[in-house]
Each structure stands twice: as structure tokens, then as C-alpha cells.
CSV table of C-alpha atoms and ligand atoms in Angstrom, one decimal:
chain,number,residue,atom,x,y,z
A,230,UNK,CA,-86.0,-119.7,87.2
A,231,UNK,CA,-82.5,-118.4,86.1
A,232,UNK,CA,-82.0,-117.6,82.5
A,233,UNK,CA,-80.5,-119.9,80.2
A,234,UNK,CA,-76.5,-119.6,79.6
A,235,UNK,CA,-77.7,-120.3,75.8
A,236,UNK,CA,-77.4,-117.0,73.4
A,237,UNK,CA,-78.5,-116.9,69.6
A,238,UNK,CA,-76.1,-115.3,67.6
A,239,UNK,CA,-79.3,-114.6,65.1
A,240,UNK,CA,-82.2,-112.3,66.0
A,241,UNK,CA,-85.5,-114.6,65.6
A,242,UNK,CA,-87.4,-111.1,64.7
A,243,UNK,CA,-85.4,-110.2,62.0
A,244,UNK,CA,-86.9,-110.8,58.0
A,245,UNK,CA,-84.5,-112.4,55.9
A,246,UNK,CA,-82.4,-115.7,56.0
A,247,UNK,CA,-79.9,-116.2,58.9
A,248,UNK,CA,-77.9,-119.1,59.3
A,249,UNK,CA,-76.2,-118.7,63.0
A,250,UNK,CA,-75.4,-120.7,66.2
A,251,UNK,CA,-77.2,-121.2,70.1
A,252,UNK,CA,-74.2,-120.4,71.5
A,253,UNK,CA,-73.8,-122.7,75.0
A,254,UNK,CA,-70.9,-122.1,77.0
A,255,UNK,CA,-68.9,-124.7,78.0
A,256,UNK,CA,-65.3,-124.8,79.5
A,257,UNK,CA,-63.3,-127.9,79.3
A,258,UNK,CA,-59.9,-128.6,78.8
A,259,UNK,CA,-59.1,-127.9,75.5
A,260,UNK,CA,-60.9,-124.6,75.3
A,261,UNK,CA,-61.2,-122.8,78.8
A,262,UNK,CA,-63.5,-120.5,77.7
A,263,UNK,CA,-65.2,-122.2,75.0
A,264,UNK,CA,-68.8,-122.7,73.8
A,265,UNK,CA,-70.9,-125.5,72.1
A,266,UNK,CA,-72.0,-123.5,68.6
A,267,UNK,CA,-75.9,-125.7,67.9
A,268,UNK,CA,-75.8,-124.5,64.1
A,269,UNK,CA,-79.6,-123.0,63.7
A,270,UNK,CA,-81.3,-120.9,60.1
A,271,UNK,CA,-83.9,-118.7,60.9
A,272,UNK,CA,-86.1,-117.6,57.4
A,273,UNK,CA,-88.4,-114.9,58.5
A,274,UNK,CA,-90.9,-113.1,56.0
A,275,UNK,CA,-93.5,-110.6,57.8
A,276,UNK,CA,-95.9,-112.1,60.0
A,277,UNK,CA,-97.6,-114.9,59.8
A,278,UNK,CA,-97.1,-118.7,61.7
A,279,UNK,CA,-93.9,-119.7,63.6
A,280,UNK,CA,-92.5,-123.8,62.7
A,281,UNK,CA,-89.9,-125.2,64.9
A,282,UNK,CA,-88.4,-127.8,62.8
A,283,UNK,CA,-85.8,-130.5,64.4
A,284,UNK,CA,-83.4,-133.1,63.9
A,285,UNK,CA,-80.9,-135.2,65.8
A,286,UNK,CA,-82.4,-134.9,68.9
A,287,UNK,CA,-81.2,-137.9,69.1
A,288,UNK,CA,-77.9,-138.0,68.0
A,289,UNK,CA,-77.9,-141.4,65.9
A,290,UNK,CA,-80.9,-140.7,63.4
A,291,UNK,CA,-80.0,-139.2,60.2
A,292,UNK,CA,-83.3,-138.3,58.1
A,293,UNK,CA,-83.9,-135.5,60.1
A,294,UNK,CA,-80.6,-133.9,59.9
A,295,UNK,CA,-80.0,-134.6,55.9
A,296,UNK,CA,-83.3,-133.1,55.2
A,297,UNK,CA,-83.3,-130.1,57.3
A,298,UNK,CA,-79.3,-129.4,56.7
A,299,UNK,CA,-80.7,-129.5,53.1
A,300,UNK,CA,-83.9,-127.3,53.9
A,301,UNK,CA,-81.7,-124.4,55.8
A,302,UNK,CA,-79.4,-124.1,52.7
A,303,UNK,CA,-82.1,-123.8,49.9
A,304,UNK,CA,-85.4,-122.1,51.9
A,305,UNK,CA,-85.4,-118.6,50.8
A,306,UNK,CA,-87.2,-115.9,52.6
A,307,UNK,CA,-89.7,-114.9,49.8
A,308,UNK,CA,-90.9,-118.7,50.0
A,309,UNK,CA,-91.9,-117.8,53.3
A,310,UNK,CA,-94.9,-116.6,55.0
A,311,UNK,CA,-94.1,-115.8,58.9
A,312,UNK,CA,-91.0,-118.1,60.2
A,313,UNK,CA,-89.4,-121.3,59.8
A,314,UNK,CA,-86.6,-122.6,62.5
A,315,UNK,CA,-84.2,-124.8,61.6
A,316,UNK,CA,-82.4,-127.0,64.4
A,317,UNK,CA,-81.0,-129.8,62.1
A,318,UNK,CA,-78.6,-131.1,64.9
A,319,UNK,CA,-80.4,-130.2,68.0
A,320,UNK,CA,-78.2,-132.9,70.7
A,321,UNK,CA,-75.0,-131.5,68.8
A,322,UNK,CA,-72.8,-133.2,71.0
A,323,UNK,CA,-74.3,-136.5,70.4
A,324,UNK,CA,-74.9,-136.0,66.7
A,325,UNK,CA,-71.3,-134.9,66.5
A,326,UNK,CA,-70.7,-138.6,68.3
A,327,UNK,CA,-73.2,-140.3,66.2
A,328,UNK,CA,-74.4,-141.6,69.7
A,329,UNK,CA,-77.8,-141.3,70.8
A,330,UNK,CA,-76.5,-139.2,73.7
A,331,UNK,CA,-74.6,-136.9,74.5
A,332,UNK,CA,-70.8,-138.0,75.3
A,333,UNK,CA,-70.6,-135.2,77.7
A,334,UNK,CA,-73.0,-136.0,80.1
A,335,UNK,CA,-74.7,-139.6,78.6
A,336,UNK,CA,-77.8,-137.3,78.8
A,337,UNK,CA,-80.5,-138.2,76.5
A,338,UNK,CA,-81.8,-134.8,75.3
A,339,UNK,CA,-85.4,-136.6,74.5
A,340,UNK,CA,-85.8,-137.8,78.2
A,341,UNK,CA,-84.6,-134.6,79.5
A,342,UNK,CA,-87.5,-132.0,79.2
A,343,UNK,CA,-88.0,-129.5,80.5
A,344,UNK,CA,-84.3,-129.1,81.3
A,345,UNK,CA,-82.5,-126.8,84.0
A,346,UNK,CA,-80.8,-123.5,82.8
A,347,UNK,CA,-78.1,-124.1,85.6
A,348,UNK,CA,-77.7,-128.2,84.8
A,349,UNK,CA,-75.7,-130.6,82.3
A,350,UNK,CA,-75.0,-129.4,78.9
A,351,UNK,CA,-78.0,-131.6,78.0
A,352,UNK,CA,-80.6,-130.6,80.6
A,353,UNK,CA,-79.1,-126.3,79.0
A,354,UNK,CA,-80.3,-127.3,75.7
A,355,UNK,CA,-83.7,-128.9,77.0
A,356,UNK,CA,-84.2,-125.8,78.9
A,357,UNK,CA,-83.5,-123.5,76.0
A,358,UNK,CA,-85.8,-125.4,73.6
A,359,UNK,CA,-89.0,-125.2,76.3
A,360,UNK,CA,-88.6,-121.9,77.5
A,361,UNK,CA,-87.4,-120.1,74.3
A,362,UNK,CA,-88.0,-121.9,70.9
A,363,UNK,CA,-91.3,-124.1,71.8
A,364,UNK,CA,-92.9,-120.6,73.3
A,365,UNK,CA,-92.1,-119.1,69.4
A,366,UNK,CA,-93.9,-122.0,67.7
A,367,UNK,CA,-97.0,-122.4,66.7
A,368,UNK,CA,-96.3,-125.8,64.6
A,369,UNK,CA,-93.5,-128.3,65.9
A,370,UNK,CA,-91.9,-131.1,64.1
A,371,UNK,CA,-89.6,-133.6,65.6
A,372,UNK,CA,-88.1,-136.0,62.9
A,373,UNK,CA,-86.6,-139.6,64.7
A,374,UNK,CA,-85.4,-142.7,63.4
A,375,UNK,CA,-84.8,-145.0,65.0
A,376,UNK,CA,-81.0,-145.1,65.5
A,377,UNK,CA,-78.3,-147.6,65.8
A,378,UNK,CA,-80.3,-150.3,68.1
A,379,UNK,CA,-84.2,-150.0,66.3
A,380,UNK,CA,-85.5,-150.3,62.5
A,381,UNK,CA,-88.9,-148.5,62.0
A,382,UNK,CA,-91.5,-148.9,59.0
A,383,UNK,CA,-91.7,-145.1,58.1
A,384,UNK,CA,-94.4,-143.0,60.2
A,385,UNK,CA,-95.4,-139.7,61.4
A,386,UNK,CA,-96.8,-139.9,64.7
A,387,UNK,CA,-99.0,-138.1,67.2
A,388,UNK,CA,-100.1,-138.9,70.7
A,389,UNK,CA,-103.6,-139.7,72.2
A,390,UNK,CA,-104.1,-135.9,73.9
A,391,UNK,CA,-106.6,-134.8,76.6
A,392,UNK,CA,-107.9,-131.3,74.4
A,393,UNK,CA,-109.2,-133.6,71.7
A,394,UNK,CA,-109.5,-130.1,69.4
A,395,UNK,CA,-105.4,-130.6,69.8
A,396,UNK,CA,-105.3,-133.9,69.0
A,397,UNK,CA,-107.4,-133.0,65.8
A,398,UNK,CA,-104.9,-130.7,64.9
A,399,UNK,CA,-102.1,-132.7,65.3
A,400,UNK,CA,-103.3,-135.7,63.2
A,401,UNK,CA,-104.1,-133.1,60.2
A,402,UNK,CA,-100.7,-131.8,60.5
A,403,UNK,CA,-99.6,-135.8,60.8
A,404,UNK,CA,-101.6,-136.1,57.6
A,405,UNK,CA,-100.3,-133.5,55.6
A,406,UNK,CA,-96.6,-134.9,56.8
A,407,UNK,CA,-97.9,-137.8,54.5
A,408,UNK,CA,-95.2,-140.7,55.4
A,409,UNK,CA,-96.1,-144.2,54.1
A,410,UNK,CA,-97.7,-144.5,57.6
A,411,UNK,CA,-99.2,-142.7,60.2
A,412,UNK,CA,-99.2,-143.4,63.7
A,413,UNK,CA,-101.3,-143.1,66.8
A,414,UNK,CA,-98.0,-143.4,69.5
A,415,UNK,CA,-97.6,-145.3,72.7
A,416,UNK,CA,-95.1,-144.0,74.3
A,417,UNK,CA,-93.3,-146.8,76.4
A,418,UNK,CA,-91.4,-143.9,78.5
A,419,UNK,CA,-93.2,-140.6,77.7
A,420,UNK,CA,-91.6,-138.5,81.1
A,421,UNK,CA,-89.4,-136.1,79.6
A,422,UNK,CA,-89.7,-135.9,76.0
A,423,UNK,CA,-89.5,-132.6,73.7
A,424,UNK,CA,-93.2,-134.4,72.5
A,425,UNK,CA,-94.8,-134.0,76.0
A,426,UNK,CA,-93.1,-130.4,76.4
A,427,UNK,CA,-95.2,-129.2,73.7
A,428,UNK,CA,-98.1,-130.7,73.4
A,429,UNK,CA,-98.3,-129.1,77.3
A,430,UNK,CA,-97.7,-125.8,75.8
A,431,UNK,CA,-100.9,-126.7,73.4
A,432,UNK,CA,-99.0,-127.0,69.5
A,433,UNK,CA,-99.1,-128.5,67.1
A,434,UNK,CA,-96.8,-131.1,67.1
A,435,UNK,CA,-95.9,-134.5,65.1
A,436,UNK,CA,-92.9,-136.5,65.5
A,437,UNK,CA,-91.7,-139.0,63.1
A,438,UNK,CA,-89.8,-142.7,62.9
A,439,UNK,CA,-88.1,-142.7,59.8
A,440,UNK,CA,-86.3,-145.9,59.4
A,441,UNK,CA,-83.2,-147.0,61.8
A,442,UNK,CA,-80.2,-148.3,61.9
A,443,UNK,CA,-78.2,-145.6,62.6
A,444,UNK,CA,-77.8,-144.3,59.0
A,445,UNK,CA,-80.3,-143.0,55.9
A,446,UNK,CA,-81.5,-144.2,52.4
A,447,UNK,CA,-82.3,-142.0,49.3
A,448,UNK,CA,-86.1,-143.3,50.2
A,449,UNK,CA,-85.7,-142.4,54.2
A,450,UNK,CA,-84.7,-139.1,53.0
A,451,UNK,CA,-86.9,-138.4,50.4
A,452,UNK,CA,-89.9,-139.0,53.0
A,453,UNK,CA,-88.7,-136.7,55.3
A,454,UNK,CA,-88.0,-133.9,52.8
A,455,UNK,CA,-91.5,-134.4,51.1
A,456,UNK,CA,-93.0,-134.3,55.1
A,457,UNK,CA,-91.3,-130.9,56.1
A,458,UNK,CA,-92.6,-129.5,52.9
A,459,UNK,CA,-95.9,-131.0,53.6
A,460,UNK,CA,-95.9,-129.5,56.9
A,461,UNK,CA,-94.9,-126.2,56.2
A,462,UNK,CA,-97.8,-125.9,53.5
A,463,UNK,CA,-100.4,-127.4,56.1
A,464,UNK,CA,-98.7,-124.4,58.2
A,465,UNK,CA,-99.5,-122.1,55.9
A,466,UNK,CA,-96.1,-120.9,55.8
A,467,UNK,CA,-95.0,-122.2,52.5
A,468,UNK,CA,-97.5,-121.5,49.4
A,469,UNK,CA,-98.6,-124.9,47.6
A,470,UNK,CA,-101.0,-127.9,47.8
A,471,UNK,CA,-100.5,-130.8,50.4
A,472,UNK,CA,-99.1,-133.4,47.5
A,473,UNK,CA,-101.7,-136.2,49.2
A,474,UNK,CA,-99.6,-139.7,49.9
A,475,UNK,CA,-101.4,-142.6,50.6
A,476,UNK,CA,-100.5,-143.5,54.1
A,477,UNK,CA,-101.6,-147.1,56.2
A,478,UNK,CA,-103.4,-145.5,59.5
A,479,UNK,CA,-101.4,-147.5,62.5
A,480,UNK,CA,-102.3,-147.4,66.5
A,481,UNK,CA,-100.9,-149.5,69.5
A,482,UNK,CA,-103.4,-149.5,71.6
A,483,UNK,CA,-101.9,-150.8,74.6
A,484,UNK,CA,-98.7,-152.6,75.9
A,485,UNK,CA,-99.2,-155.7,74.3
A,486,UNK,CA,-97.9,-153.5,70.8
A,487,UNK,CA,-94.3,-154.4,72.5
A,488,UNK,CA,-92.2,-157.6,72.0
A,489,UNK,CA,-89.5,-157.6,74.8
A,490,UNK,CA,-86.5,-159.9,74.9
A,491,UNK,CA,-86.1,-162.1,78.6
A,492,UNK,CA,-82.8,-163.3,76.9
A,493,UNK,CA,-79.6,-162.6,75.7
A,494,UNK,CA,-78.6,-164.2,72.5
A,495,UNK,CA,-78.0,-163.8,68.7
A,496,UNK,CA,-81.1,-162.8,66.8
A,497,UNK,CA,-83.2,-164.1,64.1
A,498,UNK,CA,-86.2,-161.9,63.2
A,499,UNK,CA,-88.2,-164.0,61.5
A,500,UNK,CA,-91.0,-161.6,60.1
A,501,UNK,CA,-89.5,-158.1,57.9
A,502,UNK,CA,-90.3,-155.2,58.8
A,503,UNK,CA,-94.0,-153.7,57.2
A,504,UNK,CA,-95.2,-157.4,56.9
A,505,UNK,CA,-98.7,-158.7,58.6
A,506,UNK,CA,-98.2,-161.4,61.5
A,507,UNK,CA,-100.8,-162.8,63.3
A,508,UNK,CA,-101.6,-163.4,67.2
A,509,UNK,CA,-99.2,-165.9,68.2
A,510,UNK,CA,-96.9,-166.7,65.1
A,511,UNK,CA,-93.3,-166.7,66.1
A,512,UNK,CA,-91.5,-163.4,64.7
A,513,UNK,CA,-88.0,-164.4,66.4
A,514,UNK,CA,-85.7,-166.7,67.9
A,515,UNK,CA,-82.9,-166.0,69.9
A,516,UNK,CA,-79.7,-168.5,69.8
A,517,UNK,CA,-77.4,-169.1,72.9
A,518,UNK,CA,-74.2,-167.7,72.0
A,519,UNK,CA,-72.7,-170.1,74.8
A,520,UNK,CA,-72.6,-173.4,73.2
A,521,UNK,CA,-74.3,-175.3,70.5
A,522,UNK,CA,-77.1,-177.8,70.2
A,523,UNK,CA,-79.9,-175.4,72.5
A,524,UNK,CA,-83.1,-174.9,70.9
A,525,UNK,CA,-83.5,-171.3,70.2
A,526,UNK,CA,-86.2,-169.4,72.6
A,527,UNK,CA,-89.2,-168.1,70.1
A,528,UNK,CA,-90.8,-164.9,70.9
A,529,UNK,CA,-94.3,-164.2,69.4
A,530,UNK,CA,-96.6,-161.5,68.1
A,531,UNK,CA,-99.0,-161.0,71.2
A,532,UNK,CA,-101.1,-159.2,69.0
A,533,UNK,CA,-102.2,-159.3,65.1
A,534,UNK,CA,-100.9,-156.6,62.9
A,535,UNK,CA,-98.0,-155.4,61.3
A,536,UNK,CA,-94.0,-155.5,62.4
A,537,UNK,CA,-93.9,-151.4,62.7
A,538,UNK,CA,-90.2,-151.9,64.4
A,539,UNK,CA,-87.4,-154.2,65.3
A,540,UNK,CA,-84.7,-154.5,67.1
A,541,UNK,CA,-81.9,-153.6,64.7
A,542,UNK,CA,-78.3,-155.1,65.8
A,543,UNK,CA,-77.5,-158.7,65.6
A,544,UNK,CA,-77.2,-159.8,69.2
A,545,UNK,CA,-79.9,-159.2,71.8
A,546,UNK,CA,-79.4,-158.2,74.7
A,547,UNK,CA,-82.1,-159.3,78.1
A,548,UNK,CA,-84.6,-156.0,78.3
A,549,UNK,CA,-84.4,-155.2,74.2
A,550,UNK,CA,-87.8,-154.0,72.9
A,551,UNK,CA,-87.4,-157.0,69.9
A,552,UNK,CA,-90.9,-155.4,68.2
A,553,UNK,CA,-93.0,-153.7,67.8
A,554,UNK,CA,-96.6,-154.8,66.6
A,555,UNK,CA,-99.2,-152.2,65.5
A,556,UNK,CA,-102.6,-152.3,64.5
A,557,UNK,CA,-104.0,-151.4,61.4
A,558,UNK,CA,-106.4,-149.0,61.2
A,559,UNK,CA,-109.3,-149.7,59.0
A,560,UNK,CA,-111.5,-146.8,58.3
B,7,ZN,ZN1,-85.1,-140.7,68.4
């Protein structure tokens, strides 16, 4: 494999705070010899575990950068046993776009993994991020939302996992994150995610949905912030209790958790986000935007549960995921 064209302008051994740049070379036409600067913070104190701690990986989503931009400017060394690293804007070019991919190369960085050192500027960042940050981590945390196109009900979220001790891990770490729910994830496309690429590598790892709709609240943010710090105390990196959240268990236990749209149309959700629906009842209706007088078409709940996401936007478009039903865990 040929080494990545990506250089830190910060020394991950080095104690202290360090606020720098992956530098990732790029030439274009209005700077020949010009690089993408991915701002990172490093805060290092003595040994002890590594967290990896991202935002923006998809470039829409907005809890993960507020909280971690606020993280890297207030986390002081002393705080810190062992090492935090802070990515808040990891897909820079497609948070810089407030897209969900890059504008470069369309590449979406969280179907990209593991990435090529010698490919597009998003496969380079993929490749950096499995072969040099993931192998420093012992503890990796993802935050998503869920953009311009999907609302979420807030969650952390782990996968199902073959090394069940892993999984174990994970969902103690998903825990301690502490968002008003916590999920057992379906993925619907799982080839190529930063999730998979670590989990392989046996961490730690939880990702998050956070809300949607291509912006954040106060509340969006203040779950996020509460989760890193969560995290990092679960890591035993930052010195604390757990502050214990009640948090509704969710799973999706197969594809019938998914609400697809056959049609194109104008949307009318007819169930809120958070809210129990049961097996059957209608939870939208899509309107011809051709002509008046057609009776809507009325997609249903295949499942009972709760609406855990939605289709965001106003119009629909044939292929939307419209919902997502998930299951309540009782225990
Ligand atoms: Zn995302």
C-alpha cells in the first residue's frame, strides 16, 4: 500500500494541547500547489487510553461539529488522562459545502472506507482515518444527524457484532453516551462505513443520530456535548462519574423497520417523530403534485413501534426511506 499524501502538522505523541491541520494536498486552479487543511486538536497527558472523536463526516450534520469545535477549544491537558482526538469537521470539503458530500469528488466519506492513499480527495481522507487515526484509538465516536433529507429521534447506536465481548463493550460505551435513546442499528447500506472500519479493527465504537434537518438545536447540542463527556469518562480519560440519563432501549430487527416511498409527491407525515404507531396505521400520505382531485397514496407502519426517523424535506421523491419504525426494547 502506498503511504497516504495526508501529513499532521501536530505530533500525536506529544503531551500538551495542539490545535493543527491533516494537511492533504490538492492542486486545483486557484492554488497550484495547494492543500486541504482538516483542522484537528490533539490533548495528550501521559499514558493512558486513546479516543478518536468525529464530526461532519457527513458534511450536513451539525451536533457533532458544534460540540466538538466547542470540546477542542476548552479540553485542557491536565483534564486528561492518555489522549483525546478531535476531528470536528472530518469530510471538510463537504462540511465546508454544508452538503453531505464532498463537492469535489460527490464522494460520500461514510461509504468510502477503507479509502485508497492514491484515490479521490475522499477515498485520501478514508484512507488516512483507517490506517492512521482508527489504529491510535482505543475508543471511537462518530456523532451523525441526520442531515438535510432525514429527522432522527436522538440516539447512540451500536451494531449487532460477531465478538459478542465487543458488542458488550460497545453498548456500555453506548450507555454511558446516555442520549434520550439508544439504539441497536440496521444498517440499510453498511459496505464502507467508518463504523464497519472499526469495529473490524476490534474498538470500541458508537455512532450517534442526533436530530436532522440539516441544522442543530440548543437540545441537539446539549446531547451531544453531555455524550462526548459521557464517553470520555466511560474511557477513563476524563476523571468523573457517568451522569446516568434515562434512555428508551430501541432495535430494528429486520427490514421491515424501513418505510420506503414507490412515489413521488408532496409529503404529509402523519405520525411526529418519537410517537408510538401501530402495525398498519397510516403514518403518511403522499399528494400528486400534477393535478388536483387524486387521492393521496398512504404508506403504513409495517411494524409496531416508535417513528425513530423521517424523511425531512417537503417533497418526496420515488426510493426516499419515508421512516423509520423501531422497536422498543422492554427489559
Ligand atoms: Zn451521517
Amino acid at each position: 500500500m502506498k503511504p497516504s499524501p495526508i501529513k499532521p502538522t501536530i505530533d500525536f505523541e506529544r503531551d500538551g494541547v495542539q490545535h493543527g491541520f491533516l494537511r492533504l494536498p490538492y492542486s486545483r486552479d486557484d492554488s497550484a500547489w495547494g492543500a486541504i487543511m482538516i483542522p484537528v486538536t490533539v490533548v495528550k497527558n501521559g499514558h493512558g487510553p486513546t479516543a478518536l472523536l468525529t464530526g461532519a463526516n457527513h458534511g450536513d450534520e451539525y451536533e457533532g461539529p458544534v460540540a466538538l469545535a466547542k470540546l477542542a477549544h476548552t479540553l485542557r491537558a491536565e483534564e486528561v488522562r492518555g489522549r483525546v482526538i478531535i476531528v470536528p469537521f472530518l469530510n471538510y470539503p463537504a462540511f465546508r459545502a454544508a452538503s453531505r458530500t464532498s463537492p469535489i469528488d460527490k464522494g460520500n466519506l461514510n461509504r468510502t472506507f477503507p479509502g485508497k492513499p492514491d484515490g479521490t480527495v475522499t477515498e485520501k481522507i478514508a484512507d488516512y482515518v483507517e490506517r492512521h487515526l482508527v489504529p491510535l484509538a482505543d475508543y471511537v465516536l462518530d456523532i451523525h444527524a441526520g442531515g438535510k433529507t432525514l429527522d432522527f429521534v436522538p440516539f447512540a447506536a451500536v451494531h449487532i457484532l460477531p465478538d459478542k465481548g465487543q458488542q458488550e463493550r460497545c453498548e456500555a460505551a453506548m450507555r454511558a453516551f446516555g442520549a434520550p435513546y439508544s439504539m441497536k442499528m440496521l444498517e440499510i447500506d453498511s459496505v464502507g462505513m467508518l463504523d464497519t472500519a472499526v469495529e473490524e479493527a476490534g474498538k470500541v465504537f458508537v455512532t450517534t443520530e442526533l436530530g436532522g434537518g440539516g441544522s442543530s438545536s440548543a437540545a441537539s447540542v446539549a446531547i451531544a456535548e453531555r455524550g462526548v463527556r459521557n464517553f470520555l469518562v466511560h474511557a477513563d480519560i476524563l476523571k468523573g462519574e457517568v451522569a446516568p440519563q434515562p434512555s428508551i432501549m430501541l432495535d430494528m430487527p429486520d427490514d421491515d423497520c424501513f418505510v420506503t416511498s414507490l412515489h413521488d409527491g408532496l409529503l404529509e407525515m402523519c405520525v411526529d417523530l418519537g410517537r408510538e404507531v401501530a402495525a398498519g396505521e397510516v403514518i403518511a400520505r403522499i399528494y400528486d403534485t400534477t393535478r388536483t382531485g387524486v387521492v393521496p397514496v398512504e404508506y403504513r407502519a409495517k411494524r409496531a413501534g416508535i417513528l425513530a426517523s423521517r424523511h425531512f424535506p417537503g417533497l418526496v421523491q420515488r426510493g426516499d426511506t419515508l421512516a423509520v419504525v423501531a422497536v422498543v426494547v422492554k427489559d
